[in-house]
């Protein structure tokens, strides 16, 4: 391709200057070169007005420069300057902006986004998006009326323009009528044709582009490719299937290529074509500003969430077209579940600059704490440990009320987190994911929901937990039971009144142990059906004191470090000897201290081999069984409640009430007694009953967790 006179002259001057290659410069030296280019451009033409303002941002105000024409602006162009995310400024783009105003009759807003390496990815992309949102809110003030909104940029600025256009299409706004990408950087794969083509090595070499990438988005992958981290759509927009992006005009050298949204090729062909769009311009400003069209794209309705445009622009030619139907939403990641894990994943992905959708079957956040609302539901980890550690501010502002928090308090905490970090806007509630299918060709997932929505994503995170599907009791002919059946895993939100009722409880695991005392305190008669007893210990639950709360908050950072390095997430003093090395008297004293501590793992970590040696584990298990026999007055019932077929530890111990009184009755029978009576009335099984007095009186709340 023949060079124009201006470019040939400029390249000749660079060769004669003896200037070292860009990739051998420091960022400061490269920025000084940018200042020389600005002087070479000279002042641009006069325009109607020029003013400097700032777009507010959580990361600091973003400088913007607004240029308006003599008459009424026909559009507002948000323009991101080039410079490999390392160099460039609105001062260096001033001449270009003035030229665009004169050629198009549009207002132009230059964005002075943060530069690398001082501010690496995703700083520039964050500023580009924040500035776009600000301009959208100020558009009528800038233009005098609602006019089409256009995003544009050259080189790295073209990269940012493509990224914000894709995000606007996914998020349902701002409504962008057109994106103009001038030799944009759309792919980080430095081994593709565009990077290696000798025709593209005149002003900006492959080595220089690697230099820019290493400053903006450092990657730990081995040279020379260095692309795994950079293949995200929020860094390399060509890696995303452009399903809901505005119509675009891509300018490479002296030609403009139009890509209608409703005729996009398959993702693999799109990536190949888009990666070649990282071309070197034939002159500093030869194709940055296409000839103005006879008419601008019409401004779409601000309330619509469909993709922009009925009118498309291509190299100065006006085209008409119809709005296509909505296509699959494209995001970086789909997260299934909005419990503790799902909420944090959403927050973390946002920090990485990734776009996300969260699907949650429930009507609100919380996960297991949304569904498990049975009486007495608590956590088995202390409240100030069972909480997020990613935000010191959150740690300081939230105050837990008890040693072991209740389900309602945990749910309030998770709702607070969702609101504080504005997480709900990316969560779709009352929606079940029905399929997730991986495509080897596009290397994306296609996720479908029960509402018929389809989302394409690079990553899928199943934050559904390990026990997300409630298990129905395996009781023969249970469908013949004419009473009401409740499951602790999806307890009615309005609660259940057991007053005067006869109640059967199947199971004495954690939820059974927590709920039975409360149910028995209300019901006229309670029968507990047990297959296997659980190791149970007192929780020692109580309100937290102000001194305890203040002390933990002051020491949170050290405490979190201890949590991360502990075996259970619960910091304990490490054991120093085997249980079998201690005398029985020493073991009993150690186990009693752990019992009194009322924590989940104190007994399990009392000795070095408590969970690795069967004989050592037996000493801990027998200690707990002895305590159960002390609490339960009836010897036969006590033996029914003492686990003997498995070690202590593999199944998390459950907490029992710390006090015992006779005022509340609890009965227990073997699971073999659960059978159908021949009578048509829904009576309980006629097995012999065993009485147990190890229940909390109904006048006081149960001292139990989990």
XYZ file of C-alpha atoms in Angstrom:
706
model
C 0.000 0.000 0.000
C 1.493 3.356 -1.030
C 2.084 5.846 1.783
C 0.657 9.337 1.596
C 3.141 12.234 1.575
C 2.523 13.268 5.205
C 3.164 9.803 6.552
C 6.249 9.258 4.395
C 7.681 12.591 5.563
C 6.943 11.806 9.195
C 8.558 8.359 9.039
C 11.602 9.876 7.381
C 11.959 12.422 10.178
C 11.728 9.670 12.785
C 14.441 7.633 11.042
C 16.780 10.656 10.832
C 16.287 11.616 14.469
C 18.038 8.523 15.794
C 15.221 8.122 18.322
C 15.273 4.755 20.106
C 12.363 2.358 19.507
C 9.258 2.877 21.601
C 9.571 -0.489 23.345
C 12.989 0.580 24.681
C 11.618 3.788 26.210
C 10.307 4.417 29.671
C 6.650 5.505 29.951
C 7.898 9.027 30.704
C 10.000 9.134 27.534
C 7.102 7.819 25.472
C 4.802 10.501 26.874
C 7.321 13.182 25.932
C 7.189 11.862 22.357
C 3.415 12.270 22.461
C 3.904 15.922 23.319
C 6.118 16.346 20.233
C 3.366 14.883 18.041
C 0.862 17.328 19.517
C 3.082 20.241 18.530
C 3.371 18.785 15.029
C -0.424 18.686 14.611
C -0.750 22.405 15.374
C -3.920 24.108 16.592
C -7.209 22.875 15.285
C -10.052 24.952 13.825
C -12.218 27.155 15.982
C -15.412 25.651 17.358
C -18.442 27.012 19.126
C -17.191 26.399 22.667
C -14.619 24.421 24.625
C -14.822 23.763 28.357
C -13.134 21.444 30.819
C -15.256 19.561 33.345
C -14.941 16.429 35.484
C -16.991 13.237 35.614
C -17.325 12.087 39.240
C -15.974 8.601 39.926
C -15.343 6.446 43.017
C -11.723 6.261 41.857
C -11.298 10.043 41.535
C -12.726 12.683 39.204
C -12.190 11.997 35.503
C -11.207 15.085 33.454
C -13.278 15.600 30.299
C -13.141 18.289 27.618
C -16.349 19.220 25.831
C -16.309 20.716 22.318
C -19.516 22.012 20.751
C -20.141 23.347 17.207
C -21.394 26.799 16.295
C -24.944 25.551 15.838
C -27.027 22.895 17.527
C -25.081 19.628 17.887
C -26.388 16.785 15.730
C -24.984 14.137 18.089
C -22.690 13.708 21.075
C -19.479 11.759 20.443
C -17.651 10.343 23.452
C -14.074 9.953 22.258
C -11.305 7.916 23.895
C -7.773 8.820 22.813
C -5.196 6.263 21.759
C -1.735 5.667 23.152
C -1.677 2.052 24.263
C -3.299 2.923 27.611
C 0.147 4.340 28.573
C 0.476 7.641 26.715
C -1.918 10.235 25.312
C -4.147 12.886 26.834
C -7.016 15.193 25.984
C -4.469 17.921 25.239
C -2.847 15.751 22.576
C -6.279 14.970 21.093
C -7.504 18.579 21.114
C -6.762 19.191 17.428
C -8.492 15.990 16.386
C -11.575 16.817 18.478
C -11.881 20.262 16.883
C -11.578 18.670 13.445
C -14.309 16.170 14.253
C -16.642 18.918 15.463
C -16.204 20.823 12.210
C -16.572 17.743 10.009
C -19.590 16.216 11.748
C -21.502 19.029 13.415
C -21.514 16.939 16.592
C -20.407 17.776 20.110
C -17.276 15.866 21.121
C -16.366 14.857 24.673
C -12.749 13.798 25.223
C -12.112 11.507 28.202
C -8.806 11.709 30.090
C -8.840 8.188 31.535
C -6.180 6.913 33.939
C -2.993 5.604 32.327
C -0.792 2.568 32.931
C 1.517 1.497 34.423
C 0.491 3.737 37.314
C -3.075 2.510 36.861
C -3.270 -0.891 35.227
C -6.318 -2.766 33.942
C -9.209 -2.327 34.648
C -8.638 1.376 35.498
C -8.943 2.689 31.924
C -12.030 0.562 31.203
C -13.646 1.662 34.474
C -13.048 5.333 33.671
C -14.315 4.898 30.113
C -17.580 3.374 31.372
C -18.059 5.924 34.165
C -17.452 8.805 31.774
C -19.918 7.374 29.254
C -22.603 7.116 31.918
C -21.892 10.687 32.996
C -22.098 12.017 29.430
C -25.361 10.145 28.910
C -26.787 11.901 31.952
C -25.479 15.292 30.754
C -26.313 14.864 27.051
C -29.249 17.270 26.976
C -27.206 19.919 28.767
C -24.328 19.445 26.327
C -26.389 19.329 23.111
C -29.507 21.263 24.125
C -31.749 18.289 23.378
C -31.672 14.531 23.216
C -29.506 13.573 20.232
C -27.792 10.315 19.213
C -24.971 9.168 21.482
C -21.866 7.820 19.729
C -18.734 6.222 21.188
C -15.461 6.434 19.307
C -11.745 6.042 19.813
C -8.483 5.287 18.107
C -6.072 2.450 18.887
C -6.345 1.772 22.654
C -9.203 4.271 22.675
C -10.938 2.147 20.054
C -10.486 -0.778 22.409
C -12.229 1.160 25.201
C -15.010 2.313 22.862
C -15.735 -1.274 21.828
C -15.715 -2.463 25.432
C -18.173 0.183 26.677
C -20.405 -0.359 23.636
C -20.592 -4.079 24.370
C -21.340 -3.411 28.020
C -24.049 -0.900 27.179
C -25.665 -3.477 24.908
C -25.631 -6.093 27.644
C -26.756 -3.804 30.462
C -29.586 -2.183 28.515
C -28.011 1.264 28.347
C -26.787 3.880 27.849
C -28.354 3.710 24.405
C -25.565 4.058 21.847
C -26.449 4.776 18.227
C -23.037 4.036 16.726
C -19.501 3.020 17.603
C -16.618 4.329 15.475
C -13.458 2.296 15.996
C -10.342 3.796 14.442
C -7.622 1.138 13.953
C -8.794 -0.330 17.276
C -6.860 -2.731 19.475
C -9.352 -5.582 19.659
C -7.185 -8.648 20.321
C -4.198 -9.276 22.593
C -2.910 -12.227 20.538
C 0.379 -10.759 19.308
C 0.928 -13.732 17.006
C -1.970 -12.972 14.691
C -1.580 -11.581 11.175
C -2.192 -7.969 12.129
C 0.685 -7.887 14.606
C 3.152 -9.733 12.335
C 2.291 -8.198 8.948
C 5.309 -6.078 7.820
C 2.891 -3.474 6.456
C 1.787 -2.842 10.035
C 5.311 -2.334 11.441
C 5.950 1.152 10.110
C 4.975 3.333 13.085
C 3.934 0.822 15.690
C 5.818 -2.469 15.796
C 4.831 -5.761 17.334
C 7.486 -5.241 20.029
C 5.967 -1.865 20.857
C 2.513 -3.391 21.202
C 3.884 -6.049 23.559
C 5.424 -3.179 25.548
C 2.014 -1.486 25.784
C 0.255 -4.704 26.787
C 2.827 -5.482 29.474
C 2.293 -2.068 31.041
C -1.509 -2.145 30.847
C -2.423 -5.766 31.533
C 0.628 -7.723 32.711
C 0.304 -11.426 32.140
C 2.137 -14.274 33.836
C 1.962 -16.452 30.748
C 5.320 -17.175 29.071
C 6.536 -15.012 26.213
C 6.012 -14.373 23.390
C 2.237 -14.791 23.195
C 1.167 -13.756 26.695
C -2.559 -13.892 26.067
C -4.440 -16.140 28.561
C -5.195 -13.322 31.037
C -5.787 -10.848 28.224
C -8.327 -12.898 26.295
C -11.162 -11.571 28.487
C -13.720 -9.569 26.530
C -13.142 -6.657 28.924
C -9.546 -6.521 27.644
C -9.849 -8.029 24.158
C -13.349 -7.181 22.886
C -12.870 -9.399 19.821
C -13.079 -12.455 22.096
C -16.774 -11.791 22.671
C -19.503 -12.710 20.232
C -20.973 -9.267 19.360
C -24.625 -10.164 19.884
C -26.007 -6.927 21.237
C -23.493 -4.238 20.322
C -24.358 -1.040 18.461
C -23.636 -0.864 14.729
C -19.979 -0.054 14.144
C -17.703 1.584 11.647
C -14.148 0.255 11.855
C -11.488 2.445 10.218
C -8.247 0.747 9.191
C -5.730 2.831 7.244
C -7.760 4.443 4.430
C -10.794 2.193 4.452
C -13.865 1.955 6.645
C -15.625 -1.329 7.208
C -19.214 -1.492 8.433
C -20.402 -4.405 10.558
C -24.200 -4.585 10.761
C -25.369 -6.131 14.016
C -27.886 -8.419 12.343
C -25.342 -9.979 9.976
C -22.456 -10.790 12.311
C -20.513 -13.908 11.275
C -19.896 -16.830 13.615
C -17.782 -16.056 16.665
C -14.692 -17.769 15.303
C -14.791 -15.756 12.048
C -15.552 -12.576 13.996
C -12.451 -13.022 16.141
C -10.293 -13.519 13.077
C -11.701 -10.473 11.303
C -11.670 -8.251 14.376
C -8.130 -9.170 15.342
C -6.940 -7.932 11.948
C -8.552 -4.595 12.706
C -5.576 -3.642 14.880
C -4.011 -1.835 11.942
C -1.539 1.029 11.830
C -2.922 4.256 10.381
C -1.267 5.555 7.241
C -1.072 9.057 8.696
C -1.685 10.615 12.092
C -5.214 11.736 11.258
C -6.064 10.447 7.802
C -8.985 8.247 8.753
C -9.878 9.219 12.301
C -12.893 11.171 11.117
C -15.109 9.661 8.380
C -16.993 11.984 6.093
C -20.267 13.122 7.681
C -23.337 11.176 6.574
C -26.346 12.863 4.983
C -28.273 12.145 8.192
C -27.313 10.879 11.602
C -28.711 7.659 13.026
C -32.005 8.384 14.683
C -31.898 8.538 18.446
C -33.410 5.416 20.003
C -35.900 5.652 22.788
C -34.152 6.100 26.116
C -36.460 3.599 27.776
C -35.800 0.728 25.411
C -33.431 -2.072 26.351
C -32.993 -3.377 22.821
C -29.840 -2.835 20.802
C -29.464 0.594 19.224
C -30.249 1.738 16.045
C -32.454 1.578 12.988
C -30.020 3.635 10.858
C -26.440 2.556 10.239
C -23.384 4.518 9.155
C -20.700 3.092 6.873
C -17.846 5.165 5.501
C -20.033 8.210 5.093
C -22.863 6.325 3.374
C -26.308 6.331 4.929
C -28.073 2.985 5.190
C -31.494 2.065 6.466
C -32.291 -1.109 8.291
C -34.749 -2.618 10.685
C -34.202 -3.341 14.347
C -33.433 -7.006 14.823
C -34.977 -9.181 17.473
C -33.232 -9.581 20.811
C -30.381 -12.069 20.769
C -28.673 -14.033 23.509
C -27.151 -11.877 26.213
C -23.358 -12.158 26.360
C -21.419 -11.769 29.605
C -18.051 -12.864 30.925
C -19.478 -15.077 33.643
C -22.733 -16.661 34.756
C -23.057 -17.440 38.455
C -25.736 -19.846 39.651
C -26.800 -19.105 43.214
C -26.894 -15.934 45.324
C -25.768 -17.238 48.689
C -22.490 -16.477 50.445
C -20.362 -17.848 47.581
C -22.423 -16.421 44.722
C -22.530 -12.885 46.141
C -18.790 -12.840 46.713
C -18.067 -14.239 43.241
C -20.151 -11.456 41.718
C -18.301 -8.810 43.715
C -14.900 -10.316 42.881
C -15.606 -10.614 39.167
C -16.674 -6.986 39.092
C -13.351 -6.025 40.686
C -11.614 -7.869 37.842
C -13.605 -5.876 35.289
C -15.748 -8.837 34.225
C -19.453 -8.641 33.454
C -21.730 -11.118 35.208
C -25.249 -12.460 35.483
C -26.411 -14.279 38.590
C -29.423 -16.572 38.506
C -31.134 -17.463 41.764
C -34.073 -19.799 42.229
C -35.238 -17.976 45.367
C -36.951 -14.603 45.506
C -34.043 -13.081 47.407
C -30.385 -13.472 48.323
C -29.169 -15.790 51.057
C -28.848 -19.272 49.590
C -29.197 -21.826 52.370
C -30.089 -19.024 54.801
C -33.001 -18.005 52.586
C -34.516 -21.490 52.556
C -33.608 -22.916 55.971
C -35.937 -20.957 58.250
C -36.930 -23.776 60.558
C -37.256 -23.059 64.283
C -33.878 -22.711 65.993
C -31.778 -22.491 62.815
C -28.322 -21.144 63.636
C -24.792 -21.307 62.308
C -22.234 -23.674 63.843
C -19.344 -21.220 63.365
C -19.035 -18.149 65.559
C -20.686 -15.088 64.054
C -17.624 -12.871 63.810
C -15.820 -15.614 61.908
C -18.760 -16.658 59.728
C -18.713 -13.440 57.709
C -17.007 -11.865 54.695
C -13.378 -10.831 54.976
C -12.955 -8.997 51.644
C -14.063 -5.590 52.971
C -12.578 -4.104 56.174
C -15.269 -1.424 56.006
C -17.998 -4.052 56.055
C -16.342 -5.783 58.998
C -16.370 -2.568 60.991
C -19.892 -1.412 60.182
C -21.736 -4.672 60.868
C -22.250 -5.781 64.469
C -23.287 -9.323 65.369
C -25.510 -9.779 68.400
C -24.733 -13.348 69.540
C -21.867 -15.809 69.656
C -23.724 -18.012 67.160
C -25.975 -16.028 64.847
C -29.516 -17.050 64.016
C -30.854 -17.557 60.512
C -32.765 -14.231 60.503
C -29.632 -12.309 61.518
C -27.481 -14.008 58.870
C -30.106 -13.262 56.224
C -30.200 -9.605 57.294
C -26.419 -9.526 56.942
C -26.487 -10.943 53.417
C -29.196 -8.504 52.364
C -27.068 -5.694 53.759
C -24.080 -6.907 51.721
C -26.178 -7.122 48.555
C -27.405 -3.559 49.044
C -24.096 -2.080 50.167
C -22.230 -3.348 47.110
C -25.167 -2.872 44.703
C -25.193 -6.554 43.772
C -28.906 -6.998 43.066
C -28.792 -5.260 39.687
C -26.908 -8.246 38.253
C -29.065 -10.916 39.936
C -32.167 -12.441 38.372
C -34.374 -13.946 41.078
C -37.118 -16.569 40.853
C -35.203 -18.165 37.996
C -33.877 -21.709 37.620
C -30.978 -22.597 35.330
C -32.091 -25.579 33.279
C -28.984 -26.211 31.172
C -25.405 -25.095 30.591
C -23.833 -26.322 27.343
C -20.179 -25.843 26.384
C -19.246 -25.055 22.769
C -15.721 -26.169 21.836
C -15.656 -23.968 18.747
C -16.551 -20.676 20.411
C -15.179 -21.705 23.817
C -18.254 -20.323 25.517
C -21.121 -21.668 27.605
C -24.735 -21.307 26.578
C -26.873 -21.078 29.707
C -30.662 -21.456 29.528
C -33.197 -20.682 32.246
C -36.724 -21.868 32.955
C -37.954 -18.465 31.795
C -36.616 -19.050 28.296
C -33.671 -16.663 28.590
C -30.378 -17.644 26.987
C -27.039 -16.227 28.112
C -23.635 -16.858 26.573
C -20.635 -16.721 28.909
C -16.967 -17.589 28.995
C -17.220 -18.843 32.563
C -19.949 -20.573 34.592
C -19.673 -20.732 38.388
C -21.996 -23.129 40.209
C -22.413 -21.414 43.582
C -25.255 -23.775 44.480
C -23.681 -25.379 47.529
C -23.166 -29.068 48.183
C -26.677 -29.756 49.546
C -28.914 -27.560 47.441
C -31.717 -30.049 46.703
C -33.943 -30.995 49.688
C -34.249 -34.731 50.313
C -37.672 -36.230 50.883
C -37.910 -38.845 53.656
C -37.699 -42.396 52.302
C -40.770 -43.677 54.142
C -42.958 -46.228 52.351
C -46.377 -44.879 51.380
C -45.688 -41.476 52.912
C -48.056 -40.063 50.294
C -50.919 -41.672 52.237
C -50.255 -39.420 55.216
C -53.097 -36.883 55.411
C -51.404 -34.408 57.682
C -49.025 -31.574 56.783
C -45.404 -32.367 55.906
C -42.636 -29.770 56.270
C -38.953 -30.001 55.404
C -36.372 -27.970 57.288
C -34.579 -27.235 54.000
C -37.509 -25.208 52.589
C -39.408 -24.107 55.662
C -42.474 -21.879 55.156
C -41.444 -18.235 55.444
C -44.527 -17.412 57.433
C -43.575 -19.992 60.076
C -45.576 -22.941 61.441
C -47.741 -22.943 64.551
C -47.556 -26.317 66.307
C -49.794 -25.354 69.202
C -51.974 -28.313 70.222
C -50.700 -30.491 67.382
C -49.237 -33.977 67.376
C -45.893 -33.770 65.610
C -43.472 -36.372 64.333
C -39.893 -35.312 63.613
C -37.774 -37.585 61.410
C -34.041 -37.226 61.980
C -31.718 -36.054 64.737
C -29.039 -34.365 62.705
C -28.177 -30.717 63.163
C -31.519 -29.308 62.020
C -33.420 -31.898 64.037
C -31.485 -31.169 67.216
C -32.034 -27.425 66.744
C -35.734 -27.561 65.938
C -36.997 -30.339 68.247
C -36.837 -28.321 71.515
C -38.863 -25.460 70.011
C -41.379 -27.738 68.317
C -41.782 -29.794 71.488
C -42.329 -26.598 73.441
C -45.380 -25.795 71.283
C -46.845 -29.141 70.288
C -49.206 -31.215 72.420
C -47.215 -34.342 71.623
C -43.868 -34.813 69.845
C -42.409 -38.075 68.576
C -38.859 -38.161 67.243
C -37.924 -40.870 64.724
C -34.199 -41.508 64.701
C -32.127 -43.750 62.482
C -28.634 -42.738 63.580
C -27.759 -40.554 66.576
C -25.457 -37.566 66.207
C -22.581 -36.459 68.409
C -23.961 -33.477 70.291
C -22.231 -30.893 72.451
C -23.286 -27.698 74.242
C -22.830 -24.486 72.267
C -22.577 -22.073 75.159
C -24.390 -19.481 73.065
C -24.848 -16.020 74.566
C -25.014 -12.349 73.577
C -21.685 -10.831 72.562
C -20.346 -8.112 74.830
C -19.283 -4.711 73.549
C -15.728 -5.483 74.650
C -15.662 -8.732 72.665
C -16.979 -7.023 69.541
C -14.545 -4.106 69.791
C -11.621 -6.420 70.442
C -12.313 -8.626 67.441
C -12.896 -5.655 65.134
C -9.581 -4.144 66.195
C -7.831 -7.453 65.526
C -9.740 -8.568 62.405
C -6.810 -8.602 60.003
C -4.728 -10.918 62.178
C -7.784 -13.071 62.896
C -8.594 -13.456 59.195
C -5.027 -14.540 58.507
C -5.358 -17.177 61.219
C -8.655 -18.357 59.716
C -7.073 -18.817 56.301
C -4.249 -20.942 57.667
C -6.363 -23.057 60.017
C -7.593 -26.499 59.074
C -11.260 -25.736 59.704
C -11.442 -21.973 59.163
C -11.697 -21.729 62.973
C -8.397 -20.661 64.584
C -7.277 -22.888 67.473
C -4.026 -23.397 69.315
C -2.201 -26.241 67.555
C -1.934 -29.489 69.510
C 1.517 -30.672 70.495
C 1.071 -34.358 71.365
C -0.924 -37.487 70.674
C -4.036 -38.377 72.643
C -2.488 -41.780 73.287
C 0.519 -40.190 74.980
C -1.695 -38.556 77.621
C -3.116 -40.288 80.668
C -6.861 -40.770 80.924
C -7.003 -38.071 83.573
C -5.109 -35.626 81.355
C -7.306 -36.412 78.375
C -10.498 -35.919 80.349
C -9.268 -32.548 81.606
C -8.338 -31.471 78.067
C -11.618 -32.681 76.601
C -13.627 -31.028 79.378
C -11.943 -27.705 78.650
C -12.796 -28.129 74.942
C -16.373 -29.136 75.845
C -16.785 -26.002 77.976
C -15.370 -23.813 75.198
C -18.420 -24.530 73.055
C -16.795 -24.408 69.606
C -17.161 -26.699 66.635
C -13.620 -28.072 66.507
C -12.138 -27.711 69.996
C -12.399 -31.427 70.833
C -11.383 -32.497 67.317
C -8.141 -30.495 67.492
C -7.268 -31.183 71.138
C -4.597 -33.681 70.090
C -2.463 -34.105 66.996
C -4.054 -37.411 66.004
C -7.696 -36.928 67.029
C -8.939 -37.180 63.435
C -6.178 -39.346 61.970
C -5.908 -42.263 64.397
C -8.889 -44.474 65.231
C -7.706 -45.242 68.762
C -7.111 -41.555 69.508
C -10.484 -40.630 68.037
C -12.163 -43.249 70.222
C -10.990 -41.418 73.344
C -12.726 -38.203 72.214
C -15.869 -40.050 71.122
C -16.137 -41.877 74.434
C -15.760 -38.612 76.359
C -18.723 -37.132 74.454
C -20.803 -40.287 74.965
C -20.091 -40.087 78.708
C -21.371 -36.509 78.791
C -24.567 -37.565 76.953
C -25.134 -40.306 79.526
C -24.788 -37.724 82.285
C -27.359 -35.431 80.686
C -29.970 -38.027 79.713
C -31.503 -39.552 82.826
C -32.987 -42.715 81.298
C -30.079 -45.119 80.615
C -31.798 -46.883 77.704
C -32.659 -43.600 75.995
C -29.147 -42.323 76.609
C -27.678 -45.299 74.767
C -30.041 -44.630 71.849
C -28.615 -41.110 71.649
C -24.948 -42.174 71.801
C -23.316 -42.664 68.360
C -21.327 -45.882 68.207
C -21.026 -46.812 64.530
C -18.777 -44.013 63.273
C -15.958 -41.771 64.575
C -16.491 -38.280 65.914
C -15.565 -35.666 63.308
C -16.470 -36.925 59.804
C -19.980 -35.589 60.331
C -19.998 -32.143 61.898
C -21.036 -32.360 65.556
C -24.333 -30.686 66.365
C -24.995 -28.500 69.356
C -27.480 -29.437 72.058
C -29.126 -27.257 74.703
C -26.847 -26.586 77.621
C -29.606 -26.845 80.236
C -31.835 -29.800 80.998
C -35.227 -29.685 82.667
C -38.197 -31.981 82.838
C -40.716 -29.300 81.801
C -40.435 -30.147 78.098
C -40.865 -33.722 76.946
C -38.914 -35.295 74.124
C -39.532 -38.818 72.897
C -37.372 -40.898 70.604
C -37.953 -44.117 68.682
C -35.973 -46.144 66.191
C -36.573 -45.395 62.524
C -37.728 -48.978 62.059
C -40.933 -47.956 63.835
C -41.949 -45.561 61.016
C -44.598 -47.575 59.219
C -48.195 -47.258 58.029
C -50.988 -48.024 60.448
C -53.983 -49.907 59.183
C -56.246 -47.251 60.666
C -57.405 -44.549 58.273
C -56.679 -41.854 60.843
C -53.249 -40.171 60.627
C -51.945 -41.394 63.981
C -48.292 -41.813 64.855
C -46.656 -45.218 64.796
C -47.593 -47.469 67.678
C -44.051 -48.332 68.662
C -43.049 -48.178 72.309
C -41.980 -44.680 73.254
C -38.846 -43.641 75.113
C -38.851 -40.522 77.274
C -35.861 -38.178 77.330
C -35.501 -35.059 79.462
C -32.604 -33.479 77.535
C -34.672 -30.611 76.143
C -34.703 -26.902 76.749
C -37.858 -25.600 78.436
C -40.208 -23.775 76.134
C -39.886 -20.617 78.215
C -36.288 -20.005 77.093
C -34.670 -19.995 73.637
C -32.628 -23.042 72.691
C -28.914 -22.735 73.230
C -28.039 -24.438 69.982
C -26.478 -23.679 66.613
C -26.261 -24.863 63.009
